[in-house]
Short mmCIF file of C-alpha atoms in Angstrom, two decimals:
data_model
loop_
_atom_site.label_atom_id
_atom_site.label_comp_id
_atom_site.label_asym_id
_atom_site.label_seq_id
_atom_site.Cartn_x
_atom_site.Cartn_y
_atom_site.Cartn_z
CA UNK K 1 95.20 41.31 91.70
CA UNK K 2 97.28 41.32 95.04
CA UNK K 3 100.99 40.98 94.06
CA UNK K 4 101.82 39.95 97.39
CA UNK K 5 98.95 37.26 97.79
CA UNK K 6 100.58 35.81 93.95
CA UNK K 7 104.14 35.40 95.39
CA UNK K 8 103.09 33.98 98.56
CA UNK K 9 101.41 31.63 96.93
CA UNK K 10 104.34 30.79 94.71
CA UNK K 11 106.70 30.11 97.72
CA UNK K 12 104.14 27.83 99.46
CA UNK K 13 104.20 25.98 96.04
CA UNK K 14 107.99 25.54 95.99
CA UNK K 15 108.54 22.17 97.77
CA UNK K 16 111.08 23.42 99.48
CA UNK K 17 113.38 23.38 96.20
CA UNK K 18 115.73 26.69 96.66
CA UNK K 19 115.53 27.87 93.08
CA UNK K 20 112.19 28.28 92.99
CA UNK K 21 111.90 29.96 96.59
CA UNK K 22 114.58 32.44 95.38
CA UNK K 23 113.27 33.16 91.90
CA UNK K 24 109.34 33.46 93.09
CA UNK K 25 110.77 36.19 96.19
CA UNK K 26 112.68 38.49 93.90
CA UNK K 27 109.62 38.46 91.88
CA UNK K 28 107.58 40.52 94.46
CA UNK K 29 110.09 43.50 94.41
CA UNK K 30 110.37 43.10 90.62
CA UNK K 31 106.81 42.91 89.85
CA UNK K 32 106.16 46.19 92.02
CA UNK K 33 109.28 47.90 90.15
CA UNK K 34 108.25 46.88 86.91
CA UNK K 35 104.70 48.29 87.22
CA UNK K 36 105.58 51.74 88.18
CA UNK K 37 104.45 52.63 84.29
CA UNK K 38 106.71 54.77 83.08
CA UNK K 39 108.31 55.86 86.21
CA UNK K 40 111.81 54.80 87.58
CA UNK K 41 112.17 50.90 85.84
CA UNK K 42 109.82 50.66 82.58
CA UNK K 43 111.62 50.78 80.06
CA UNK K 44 114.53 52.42 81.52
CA UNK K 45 116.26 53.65 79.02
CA UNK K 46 114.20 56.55 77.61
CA UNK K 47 113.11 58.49 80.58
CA UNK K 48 114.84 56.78 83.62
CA UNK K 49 115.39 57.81 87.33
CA UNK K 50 117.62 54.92 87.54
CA UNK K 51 121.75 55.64 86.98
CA UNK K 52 123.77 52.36 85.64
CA UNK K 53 127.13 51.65 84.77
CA UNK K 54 128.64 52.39 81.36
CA UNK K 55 128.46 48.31 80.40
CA UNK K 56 129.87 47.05 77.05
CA UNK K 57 126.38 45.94 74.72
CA UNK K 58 127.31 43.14 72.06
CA UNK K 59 125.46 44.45 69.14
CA UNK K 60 126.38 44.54 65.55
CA UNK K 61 127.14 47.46 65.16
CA UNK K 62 127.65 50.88 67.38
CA UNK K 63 124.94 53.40 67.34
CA UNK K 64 125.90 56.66 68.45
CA UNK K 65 121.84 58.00 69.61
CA UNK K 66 121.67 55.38 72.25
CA UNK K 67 123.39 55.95 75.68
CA UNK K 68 126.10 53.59 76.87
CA UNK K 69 123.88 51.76 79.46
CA UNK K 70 121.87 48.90 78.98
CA UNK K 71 118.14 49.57 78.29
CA UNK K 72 118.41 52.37 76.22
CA UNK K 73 116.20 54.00 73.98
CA UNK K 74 115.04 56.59 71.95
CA UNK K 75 111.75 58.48 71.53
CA UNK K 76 110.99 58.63 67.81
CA UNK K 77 109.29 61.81 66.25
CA UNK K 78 105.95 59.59 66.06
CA UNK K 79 105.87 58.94 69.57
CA UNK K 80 107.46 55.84 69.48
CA UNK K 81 110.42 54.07 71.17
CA UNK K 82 113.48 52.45 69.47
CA UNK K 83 115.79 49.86 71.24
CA UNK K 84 119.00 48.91 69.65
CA UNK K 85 118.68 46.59 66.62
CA UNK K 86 120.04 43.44 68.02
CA UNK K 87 120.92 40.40 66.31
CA UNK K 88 119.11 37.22 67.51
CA UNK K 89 118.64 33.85 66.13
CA UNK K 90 114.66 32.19 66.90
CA UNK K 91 114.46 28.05 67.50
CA UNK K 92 115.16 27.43 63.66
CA UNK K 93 118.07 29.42 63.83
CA UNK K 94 116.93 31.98 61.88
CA UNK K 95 118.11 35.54 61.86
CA UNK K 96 116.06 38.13 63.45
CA UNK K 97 116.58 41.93 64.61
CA UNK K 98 115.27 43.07 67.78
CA UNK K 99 113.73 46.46 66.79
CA UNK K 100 112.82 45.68 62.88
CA UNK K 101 111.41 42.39 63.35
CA UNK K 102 109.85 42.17 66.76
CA UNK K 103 109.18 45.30 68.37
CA UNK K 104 108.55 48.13 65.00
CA UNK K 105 104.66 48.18 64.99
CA UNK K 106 103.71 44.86 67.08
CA UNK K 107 101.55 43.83 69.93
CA UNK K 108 103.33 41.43 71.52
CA UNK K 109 103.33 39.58 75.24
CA UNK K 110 107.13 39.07 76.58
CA UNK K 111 109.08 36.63 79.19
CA UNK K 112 112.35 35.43 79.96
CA UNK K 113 113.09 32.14 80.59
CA UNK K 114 115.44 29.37 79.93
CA UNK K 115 115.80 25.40 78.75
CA UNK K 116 117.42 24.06 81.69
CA UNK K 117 115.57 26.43 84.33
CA UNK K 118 114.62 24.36 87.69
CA UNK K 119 112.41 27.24 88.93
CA UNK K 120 109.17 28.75 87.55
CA UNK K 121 109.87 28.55 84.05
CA UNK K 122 108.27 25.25 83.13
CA UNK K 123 105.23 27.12 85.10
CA UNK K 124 104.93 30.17 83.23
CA UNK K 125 105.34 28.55 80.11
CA UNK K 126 102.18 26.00 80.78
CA UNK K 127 100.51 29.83 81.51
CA UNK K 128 101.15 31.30 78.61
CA UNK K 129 100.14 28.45 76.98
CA UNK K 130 96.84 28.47 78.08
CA UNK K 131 96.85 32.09 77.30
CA UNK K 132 98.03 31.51 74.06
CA UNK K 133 94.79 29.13 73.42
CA UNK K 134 92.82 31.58 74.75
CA UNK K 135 93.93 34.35 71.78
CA UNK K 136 94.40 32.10 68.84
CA UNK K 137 92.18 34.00 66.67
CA UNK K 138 94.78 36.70 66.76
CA UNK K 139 97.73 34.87 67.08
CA UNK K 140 100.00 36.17 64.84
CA UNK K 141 97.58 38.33 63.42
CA UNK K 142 99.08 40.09 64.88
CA UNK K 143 99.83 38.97 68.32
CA UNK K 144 102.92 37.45 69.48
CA UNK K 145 104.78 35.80 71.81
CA UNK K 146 108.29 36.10 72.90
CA UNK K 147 110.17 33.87 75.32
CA UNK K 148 113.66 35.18 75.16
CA UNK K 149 116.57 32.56 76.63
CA UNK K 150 118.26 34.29 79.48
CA UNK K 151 121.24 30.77 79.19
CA UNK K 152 122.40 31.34 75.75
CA UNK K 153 120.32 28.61 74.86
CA UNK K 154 120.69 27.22 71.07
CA UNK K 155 118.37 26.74 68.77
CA UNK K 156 118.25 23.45 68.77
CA UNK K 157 117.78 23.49 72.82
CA UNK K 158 114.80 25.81 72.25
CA UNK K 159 113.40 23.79 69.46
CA UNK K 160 112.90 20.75 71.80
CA UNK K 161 111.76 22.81 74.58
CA UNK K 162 108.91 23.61 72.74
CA UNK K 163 108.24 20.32 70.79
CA UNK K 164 108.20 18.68 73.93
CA UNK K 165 105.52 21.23 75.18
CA UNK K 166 103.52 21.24 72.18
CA UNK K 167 104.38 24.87 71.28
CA UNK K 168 106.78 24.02 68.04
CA UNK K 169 104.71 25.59 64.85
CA UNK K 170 102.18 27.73 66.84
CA UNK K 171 102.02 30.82 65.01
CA UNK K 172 103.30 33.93 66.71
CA UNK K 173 105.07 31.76 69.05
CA UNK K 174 109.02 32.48 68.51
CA UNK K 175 111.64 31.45 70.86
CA UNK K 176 114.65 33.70 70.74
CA UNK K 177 118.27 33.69 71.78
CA UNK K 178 121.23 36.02 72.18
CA UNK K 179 123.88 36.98 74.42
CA UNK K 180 123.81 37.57 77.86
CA UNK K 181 124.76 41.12 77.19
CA UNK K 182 122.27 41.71 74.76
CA UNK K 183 119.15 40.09 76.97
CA UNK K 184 120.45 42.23 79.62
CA UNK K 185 119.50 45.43 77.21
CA UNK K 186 116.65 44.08 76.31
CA UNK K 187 115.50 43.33 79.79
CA UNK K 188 116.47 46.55 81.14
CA UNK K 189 115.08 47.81 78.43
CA UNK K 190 111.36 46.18 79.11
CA UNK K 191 112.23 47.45 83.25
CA UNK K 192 112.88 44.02 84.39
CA UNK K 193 116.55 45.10 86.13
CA UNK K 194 117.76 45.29 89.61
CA UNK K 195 120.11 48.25 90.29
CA UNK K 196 122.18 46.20 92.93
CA UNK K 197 124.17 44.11 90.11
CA UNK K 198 125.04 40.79 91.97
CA UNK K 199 120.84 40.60 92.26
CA UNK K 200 120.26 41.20 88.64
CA UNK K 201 123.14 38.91 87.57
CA UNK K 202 121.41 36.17 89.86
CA UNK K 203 119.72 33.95 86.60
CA UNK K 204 118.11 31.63 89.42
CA UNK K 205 115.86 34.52 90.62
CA UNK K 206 115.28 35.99 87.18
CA UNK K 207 111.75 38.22 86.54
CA UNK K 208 108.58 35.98 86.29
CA UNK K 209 106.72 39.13 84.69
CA UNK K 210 105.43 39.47 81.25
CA UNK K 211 105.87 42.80 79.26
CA UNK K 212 102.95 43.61 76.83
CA UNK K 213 103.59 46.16 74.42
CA UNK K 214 101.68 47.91 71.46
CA UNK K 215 104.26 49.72 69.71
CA UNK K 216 102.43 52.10 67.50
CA UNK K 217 100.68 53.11 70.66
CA UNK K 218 103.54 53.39 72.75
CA UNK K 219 101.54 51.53 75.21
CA UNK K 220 102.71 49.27 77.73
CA UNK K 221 101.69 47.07 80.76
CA UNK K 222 102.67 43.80 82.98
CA UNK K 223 101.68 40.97 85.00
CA UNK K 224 102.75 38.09 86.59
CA UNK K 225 103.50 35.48 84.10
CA UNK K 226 101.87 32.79 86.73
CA UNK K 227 98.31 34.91 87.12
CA UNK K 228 95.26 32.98 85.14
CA UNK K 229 95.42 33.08 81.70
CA UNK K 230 92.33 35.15 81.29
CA UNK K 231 93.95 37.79 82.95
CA UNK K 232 97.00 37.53 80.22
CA UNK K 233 94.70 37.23 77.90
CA UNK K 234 92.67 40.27 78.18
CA UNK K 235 95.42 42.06 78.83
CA UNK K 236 96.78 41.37 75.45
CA UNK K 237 93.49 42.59 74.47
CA UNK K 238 93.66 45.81 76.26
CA UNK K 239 96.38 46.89 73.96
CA UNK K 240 94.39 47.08 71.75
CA UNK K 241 92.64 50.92 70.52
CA UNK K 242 88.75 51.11 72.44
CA UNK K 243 86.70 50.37 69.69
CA UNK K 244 89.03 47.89 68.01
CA UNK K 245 89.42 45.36 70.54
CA UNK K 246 88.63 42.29 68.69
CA UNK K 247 86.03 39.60 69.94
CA UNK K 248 87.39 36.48 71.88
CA UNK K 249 84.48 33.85 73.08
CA UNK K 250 86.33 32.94 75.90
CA UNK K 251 86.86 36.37 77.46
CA UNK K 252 83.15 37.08 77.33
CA UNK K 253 82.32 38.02 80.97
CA UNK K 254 79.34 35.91 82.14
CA UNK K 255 76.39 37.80 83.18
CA UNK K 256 75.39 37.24 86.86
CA UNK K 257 72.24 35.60 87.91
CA UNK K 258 69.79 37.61 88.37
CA UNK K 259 69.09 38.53 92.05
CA UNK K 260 66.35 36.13 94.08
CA UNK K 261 62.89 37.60 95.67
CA UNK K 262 62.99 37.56 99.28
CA UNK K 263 59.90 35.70 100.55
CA UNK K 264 57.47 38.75 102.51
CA UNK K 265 60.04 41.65 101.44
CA UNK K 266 57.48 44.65 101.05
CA UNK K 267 59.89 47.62 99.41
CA UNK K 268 59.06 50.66 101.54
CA UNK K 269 57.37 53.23 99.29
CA UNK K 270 57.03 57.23 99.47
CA UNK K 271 56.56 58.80 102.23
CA UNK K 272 52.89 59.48 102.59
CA UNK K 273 53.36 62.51 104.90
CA UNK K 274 52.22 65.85 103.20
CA UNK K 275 55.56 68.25 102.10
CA UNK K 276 53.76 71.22 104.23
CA UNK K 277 53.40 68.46 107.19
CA UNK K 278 57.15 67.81 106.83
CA UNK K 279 58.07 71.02 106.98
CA UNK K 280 56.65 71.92 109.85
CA UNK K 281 58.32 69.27 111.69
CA UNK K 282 61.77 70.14 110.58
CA UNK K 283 64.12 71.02 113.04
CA UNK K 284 64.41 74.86 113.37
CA UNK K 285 68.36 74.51 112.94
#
């Protein structure tokens, strides 16, 4: 997949609207960043080249083993990572913490979005749709979805969003809210961050990446949220251990036809000259 091909294509679709022409070229850099696995941006906070400001994180409570930067997190003694518990409410306003409930042991695909976005995010939600059709024999068993509101979007604002899409009641489909401070850790946290802060602050040019994860494998990957959905798709499955990758009908690759005679081709056969003959006609060097 060429990166640069996807977000030329996404300018030429913009219509000329500005949000979308900003949003769709800060993806380019982003997308590069964010698959530098586990280098410099993914998921900064454990083993990062990049330096941040000390910024204040609105969670509920303070935990001393995190560092005061956004995107922080800890290696575990079983090889996995732990982000700070956040608070969030989902699109029934329900209560929900960020490391217990939806990262500890999941496989989960991730964006960021927003209700009242006027860029790509109408786009990459019709994507993940499709993608989401695609898996829905795993769907929440145990695959999820994760649209987190970048606005400080309500519940109620959510809920609509996705009744109005047809995505209210999908299983494994949760919309999710906090506040800006706290989807700025969790972002960071995921590698979706620009160090230059005015840039990252910018909502109109926010990430159109998706993060998959597998916790209990500590394995993670990206794409562009825009890509085909059979490309999400199967690389939802890839998180999966070799072996236990479970089978989806649609992502069955379809064997080629098989290749057509060529009228008069006569395959040329051994070589009928004796191995003493050839031999003897080798070049003395």
């Amino acid at each position: 997949m060429s990166l640069s091909n996807d977000a030329g294509n996404h300018a030429n679709n913009s219509n000329g609207d500005p949000e979308i022409t900003a949003s769709r070229a800060m993806d380019r850099r982003r997308a590069i960043a964010s698959l530098l696995l586990p280098g410099a941006a993914l998921l900064g906070g454990c083993a990062s080249a990049v330096t941040a400001k000390p910024s204040a994180i609105a969670v509920d409570r303070v935990d001393p083993r995190f560092e005061d930067r956004p995107g922080a997190c800890i290696m575990q003694p079983d090889g996995t990572r732990a982000f700070r518990n956040h608070i969030l409410r989902d699109q029934d306003g329900n209560v929900v913490r960020y490391q217990d409930d939806l990262i500890e042991g999941q496989i989960f695909a991730a964006t960021f979005m927003y209700v009242n976005c006027k860029g790509i995010c109408a786009d990459m939600t019709s994507k993940m749709a499709q993608a989401y059709d695609i898996l829905t024999p795993v769907m929440a068993k145990p695959v999820r979805f994760y649209s987190f509101s970048l606005a400080e979007d309500s519940p109620a604002q959510m809920k609509e969003y996705m009744e109005a899409r047809g995505l209210y009641g999908r299983p494994g489909w949760t919309f999710l809210t906090a506040s800006e401070s706290v989807m700025k850790d969790i972002r960071w946290g995921f590698g979706f961050m620009d160090v230059n802060e005015e840039i990252d602050n910018n909502r109109v040019g926010h990430t159109g990446m998706v993060r998959f994860g597998n916790h209990k494998l500590d394995r993670w990957s990206s794409c562009p949220a825009l890509s085909n959905p059979v490309v999400t798709a199967r690389s939802v499955i890839s998180l999966y251990p070799p072996g236990q990758r479970p089978h989806i009908a649609a992502l069955e690759r379809v064997e080629p036809h098989p290749a057509r005679a060529i009228p008069g081709y006569q395959p040329v056969g051994p070589s009928s000259q004796a191995p003493s003959q050839a031999s003897s006609q080798a070049s003395p060097l």
